[in-house]
Coordinates of C-alpha atoms in Angstrom, one line a residue:
M1 CA 9.3 6.4 26.3
G2 CA 6.4 4.2 25.0
S3 CA 3.1 3.4 26.6
V4 CA 0.0 1.4 25.6
T5 CA -3.0 2.9 24.0
R6 CA -6.0 3.7 26.2
L7 CA -9.1 2.1 24.9
T8 CA -12.3 1.4 26.8
S9 CA -14.4 -1.6 25.7
V10 CA -18.1 -0.9 25.2
G11 CA -19.1 -4.5 24.4
A12 CA -18.0 -8.1 24.4
V13 CA -14.5 -8.8 23.2
D14 CA -13.9 -11.3 20.4
Q15 CA -10.6 -12.6 19.2
D16 CA -10.3 -10.2 16.3
L17 CA -11.0 -7.3 18.6
D18 CA -8.6 -8.5 21.3
E19 CA -5.9 -8.8 18.7
A20 CA -6.7 -5.3 17.3
V21 CA -6.3 -3.8 20.7
Q22 CA -3.0 -5.7 21.3
A23 CA -1.7 -4.6 17.9
A24 CA -2.6 -0.9 18.7
D25 CA -0.8 -1.2 22.0
A26 CA 2.3 -2.7 20.4
A27 CA 2.4 0.0 17.7
A28 CA 2.2 2.8 20.2
L29 CA 4.9 1.2 22.3
A30 CA 7.2 0.7 19.3
A31 CA 6.7 4.4 18.3
G32 CA 7.5 5.6 21.8
V33 CA 4.1 7.4 22.2
S34 CA 0.9 7.0 24.1
V35 CA -2.3 7.2 21.9
R36 CA -5.7 8.1 23.4
E37 CA -8.9 9.8 22.6
V38 CA -8.8 13.5 22.9
S39 CA -11.8 15.5 24.2
E40 CA -10.7 18.2 26.6
L41 CA -10.5 21.8 25.2
D42 CA -6.7 22.2 25.9
D43 CA -5.9 18.9 24.0
L44 CA -8.3 19.8 21.1
A45 CA -6.6 23.2 20.9
A46 CA -3.3 21.4 20.6
V47 CA -4.7 19.3 17.7
V48 CA -5.8 22.5 15.9
G49 CA -2.3 24.0 16.4
L50 CA -0.5 20.8 15.2
Y51 CA -2.5 20.7 12.0
A52 CA -2.0 24.4 11.4
S53 CA 1.7 23.9 11.7
I54 CA 1.9 20.8 9.5
W55 CA -0.2 22.3 6.7
G56 CA 1.2 25.8 7.1
R57 CA -2.2 27.3 7.7
D58 CA -2.0 29.4 10.9
A59 CA -4.6 31.8 9.8
N60 CA -7.0 29.1 8.5
P61 CA -6.3 25.8 10.1
P62 CA -7.6 22.6 8.5
M63 CA -9.7 21.9 11.6
T64 CA -11.2 24.4 14.1
L65 CA -11.6 24.0 17.8
E66 CA -15.4 24.4 17.6
L67 CA -15.7 21.6 15.0
L68 CA -13.5 19.2 17.0
R69 CA -15.5 19.9 20.1
A70 CA -18.7 19.2 18.3
F71 CA -17.2 16.0 16.8
T72 CA -16.2 14.6 20.2
K73 CA -19.6 15.5 21.8
A74 CA -21.4 13.7 19.0
G75 CA -19.3 10.5 19.6
N76 CA -16.9 10.8 16.7
Y77 CA -13.2 10.0 16.7
V78 CA -10.4 12.4 17.7
G79 CA -7.2 10.6 18.7
G80 CA -3.9 12.0 19.8
A81 CA -0.4 10.6 20.0
F82 CA 1.6 12.0 22.9
E83 CA 5.3 11.9 23.7
G84 CA 5.2 12.6 27.4
G85 CA 2.8 15.5 27.6
R86 CA 3.4 16.8 24.1
L87 CA 1.0 16.1 21.2
V88 CA 3.0 14.8 18.3
G89 CA 0.2 13.4 16.1
A90 CA -3.5 13.4 15.7
C91 CA -6.2 11.8 13.7
V92 CA -9.9 12.8 13.2
G93 CA -12.8 10.8 11.8
F94 CA -16.6 11.1 11.7
F95 CA -19.3 8.5 11.1
H96 CA -20.9 7.8 7.7
A97 CA -24.7 7.6 7.3
P98 CA -26.0 4.9 9.7
A99 CA -26.6 2.3 7.0
D100 CA -23.0 2.5 5.9
D101 CA -21.5 1.0 9.1
A102 CA -18.3 3.0 8.5
L103 CA -16.1 5.8 9.8
H104 CA -14.6 8.4 7.5
S105 CA -11.1 9.3 8.6
H106 CA -10.9 12.9 7.5
I107 CA -7.4 14.1 8.5
A108 CA -4.3 12.7 10.2
G109 CA -0.8 14.2 10.6
V110 CA 2.3 13.9 12.7
S111 CA 4.9 16.4 13.8
G112 CA 8.0 16.7 11.6
D113 CA 10.3 15.8 14.4
V114 CA 8.9 12.3 14.9
L115 CA 8.7 11.3 11.2
G116 CA 10.1 7.9 10.7
R117 CA 9.0 6.6 14.1
H118 CA 5.8 5.1 12.8
V119 CA 3.6 7.4 14.9
G120 CA 1.0 7.5 12.0
F121 CA 0.8 3.7 12.1
A122 CA 0.2 3.8 15.8
L123 CA -2.6 6.3 15.3
K124 CA -4.3 4.3 12.6
L125 CA -4.2 1.1 14.7
H126 CA -5.7 3.0 17.6
Q127 CA -8.4 4.3 15.4
R128 CA -9.1 0.7 14.0
A129 CA -9.4 -0.7 17.5
W130 CA -11.6 2.2 18.6
A131 CA -13.9 1.6 15.7
M132 CA -14.1 -2.1 16.2
L133 CA -14.9 -1.6 19.9
R134 CA -18.0 0.3 18.7
G135 CA -19.1 -2.3 16.2
V136 CA -17.8 -0.5 13.1
S137 CA -16.6 -2.7 10.2
E138 CA -14.9 -0.3 7.9
I139 CA -12.9 3.0 7.8
A140 CA -12.6 5.0 4.7
W141 CA -10.3 8.0 3.9
T142 CA -8.7 9.8 1.0
F143 CA -5.0 10.4 0.1
D144 CA -3.1 12.2 -2.7
P145 CA -2.2 9.4 -5.2
L146 CA 0.9 11.4 -6.2
V147 CA 2.5 11.0 -2.8
S148 CA 4.5 7.8 -3.0
R149 CA 5.1 7.4 0.7
N150 CA 1.4 7.8 1.5
A151 CA 0.5 5.2 -1.2
W152 CA 2.9 2.7 0.4
F153 CA 1.6 3.5 3.9
N154 CA -2.1 3.2 3.0
L155 CA -2.0 0.3 0.4
V156 CA 0.8 -1.8 1.8
K157 CA 1.5 -1.0 5.5
L158 CA -2.3 -0.8 6.3
A159 CA -3.6 -2.9 3.4
A160 CA -6.4 -0.5 2.6
R161 CA -8.1 -1.0 -0.8
P162 CA -8.6 1.8 -3.3
A163 CA -12.2 2.2 -4.3
E164 CA -12.5 5.4 -6.4
Y165 CA -10.4 8.1 -8.0
L166 CA -11.7 11.6 -7.1
P167 CA -10.4 14.5 -9.4
N168 CA -9.8 17.8 -7.6
F169 CA -11.9 16.5 -4.7
Y170 CA -11.4 19.4 -2.3
G171 CA -10.8 22.2 -4.8
A172 CA -8.0 24.6 -4.2
M173 CA -6.3 24.0 -0.8
L174 CA -3.4 26.5 -1.0
D175 CA -1.3 25.2 1.8
T176 CA 2.4 24.3 2.2
I177 CA 1.7 20.7 1.4
N178 CA -0.6 20.9 -1.6
G179 CA 0.5 24.3 -3.0
D180 CA -1.8 25.4 -5.8
D181 CA -2.1 21.8 -7.3
D182 CA -5.4 20.2 -7.9
S183 CA -6.5 18.1 -4.9
D184 CA -7.0 14.8 -6.6
R185 CA -7.6 12.0 -4.2
L186 CA -7.9 8.2 -4.0
L187 CA -10.7 7.0 -1.8
V188 CA -9.6 3.8 0.1
R189 CA -11.6 1.5 2.3
W190 CA -10.2 -0.4 5.2
S191 CA -12.2 -3.5 6.0
L192 CA -11.1 -3.9 9.7
R193 CA -11.5 -7.6 10.0
D194 CA -10.2 -8.5 6.5
P195 CA -7.4 -11.1 6.8
A196 CA -5.0 -8.9 4.8
V197 CA -5.7 -6.0 7.2
V198 CA -5.2 -8.2 10.2
A199 CA -1.9 -9.4 8.8
A200 CA -0.7 -5.9 7.9
C201 CA -1.5 -4.6 11.4
A202 CA 0.6 -7.4 12.8
G203 CA 3.5 -6.3 10.6
R204 CA 3.0 -8.9 7.8
T205 CA 2.8 -6.9 4.6
T206 CA 2.5 -8.1 1.0
P207 CA 4.0 -5.4 -1.3
A208 CA 3.8 -5.6 -5.1
L209 CA 7.2 -6.2 -6.8
L210 CA 7.8 -4.3 -10.0
A211 CA 10.3 -6.8 -11.4
E212 CA 7.9 -9.7 -10.9
E213 CA 5.0 -7.8 -12.5
L214 CA 7.1 -6.9 -15.5
S215 CA 8.3 -10.5 -16.0
A216 CA 4.7 -11.7 -15.8
G217 CA 3.7 -9.4 -18.7
A218 CA 2.5 -6.2 -17.0
V219 CA 2.2 -3.2 -19.3
V220 CA 3.6 0.2 -18.4
A221 CA 0.6 2.5 -18.7
L222 CA 2.5 5.5 -17.3
G223 CA 6.2 5.5 -17.0
I224 CA 9.0 8.0 -16.2
G225 CA 10.7 9.7 -19.1
A226 CA 14.3 10.5 -19.4
D227 CA 13.5 14.1 -18.4
G228 CA 11.8 12.9 -15.2
G229 CA 8.4 13.7 -16.7
P230 CA 5.4 11.3 -17.2
E231 CA 5.5 9.0 -20.2
P232 CA 2.1 7.6 -21.1
G233 CA 1.7 4.1 -22.5
P234 CA -1.2 1.8 -23.4
L235 CA -4.1 1.3 -21.0
D236 CA -5.2 -2.0 -22.3
G237 CA -3.1 -4.5 -20.3
A238 CA -4.5 -7.2 -18.1
T239 CA -2.0 -5.7 -15.6
S240 CA -1.0 -2.1 -15.9
L241 CA 1.8 -0.2 -14.1
V242 CA 1.3 3.5 -13.3
A243 CA 4.3 5.4 -12.0
V244 CA 4.4 8.4 -9.7
P245 CA 7.3 10.7 -9.0
P246 CA 9.7 9.8 -6.2
D247 CA 9.0 13.0 -4.2
I248 CA 6.1 15.1 -5.4
G249 CA 6.5 17.6 -2.6
A250 CA 10.1 18.4 -3.7
L251 CA 9.0 18.5 -7.3
R252 CA 6.2 21.0 -6.6
A253 CA 8.7 23.3 -5.0
A254 CA 11.4 22.9 -7.7
D255 CA 9.3 22.6 -10.9
P256 CA 5.5 23.3 -10.4
A257 CA 4.8 22.9 -14.1
L258 CA 6.3 19.4 -14.2
A259 CA 4.4 18.5 -11.0
Q260 CA 1.2 19.6 -12.8
K261 CA 2.1 17.4 -15.7
W262 CA 2.3 14.5 -13.3
R263 CA -1.0 15.3 -11.8
L264 CA -2.8 15.3 -15.1
A265 CA -1.0 12.2 -16.4
V266 CA -1.7 10.1 -13.2
R267 CA -5.3 11.3 -13.2
E268 CA -5.8 10.3 -16.9
A269 CA -4.3 6.9 -16.3
L270 CA -5.8 5.8 -13.0
F271 CA -9.2 7.4 -13.6
A272 CA -9.5 5.7 -17.0
L273 CA -8.4 2.3 -15.7
L274 CA -10.7 2.4 -12.7
A275 CA -13.6 3.6 -14.9
D276 CA -13.0 0.5 -17.1
D277 CA -13.5 -1.9 -14.2
A278 CA -9.8 -2.3 -13.3
R279 CA -8.7 -2.2 -9.7
I280 CA -5.6 -1.0 -7.9
A281 CA -4.2 -4.3 -6.6
G282 CA -0.9 -3.1 -5.0
F283 CA 2.0 -0.7 -4.9
D284 CA 5.7 -1.2 -5.4
R285 CA 7.8 0.9 -3.0
S286 CA 9.8 2.4 -5.8
G287 CA 6.7 4.3 -6.9
W288 CA 4.4 2.1 -9.1
Y289 CA 0.7 1.3 -8.8
V290 CA -0.2 -2.2 -9.9
V291 CA -3.7 -2.1 -11.6
R292 CA -5.4 -5.3 -12.7
R293 CA -8.4 -6.3 -14.8
D294 CA -10.0 -9.4 -13.3
A295 CA -10.6 -12.1 -15.9

């Protein structure tokens, strides 16, 4: 059963904002959930429990009830996706320094039994509309660049733009998702009124296409070897292609040493390219970052 998101306007509604609210409502309906702000203690406790289950951290959950309560009291974002009365997804964000005019989306996750229903998409569109209703122009967050499905979701389905590579950003995390891997992250920025973001939120995406990039002369800066490991190449192309493994989670479980090789190889390639004024311009669904140097 789907239902519309619950958003309360705090100012005048313009066309972009009206479309953002409609897109959020449509995404929740398509996912079969209702999405709303969460502020009551029982609901916040459910968020804590959901995150603990997703990350396998019952003894040390990624968020605490006290912190979530403080966030909501201070006017920050805690959103929940509900199937009937059951919480199946949640997203938490806090505001940047006032001059930044931005929200940092710190953590989001959905229950394993609703994966594939686009509940995460509904949560992000609710967060976008919530932020726009409050006059915020940008949301930033980080994600693990080795996780191919997250790269596709963030860069293509949401049209967020990578801004910075952050090696071992959180330090050791030691949970069931990250294992004992370094916590490298890509920082992305989501310009909420950008035409590409507006189109993506309406379901009109523009993915990169590996075959087209190769035929146009792109250089493979990091490929996949015959043994499934990373195979470094030159980093001097006008357009560079950087591969990631198909399923880093499975690889971490089956071959931690090879997963670590991928971590270091992707770090070396992307960090070097971005430090040399290249930019990540897209992502091919088969697991390739497209990195360009502007002429």
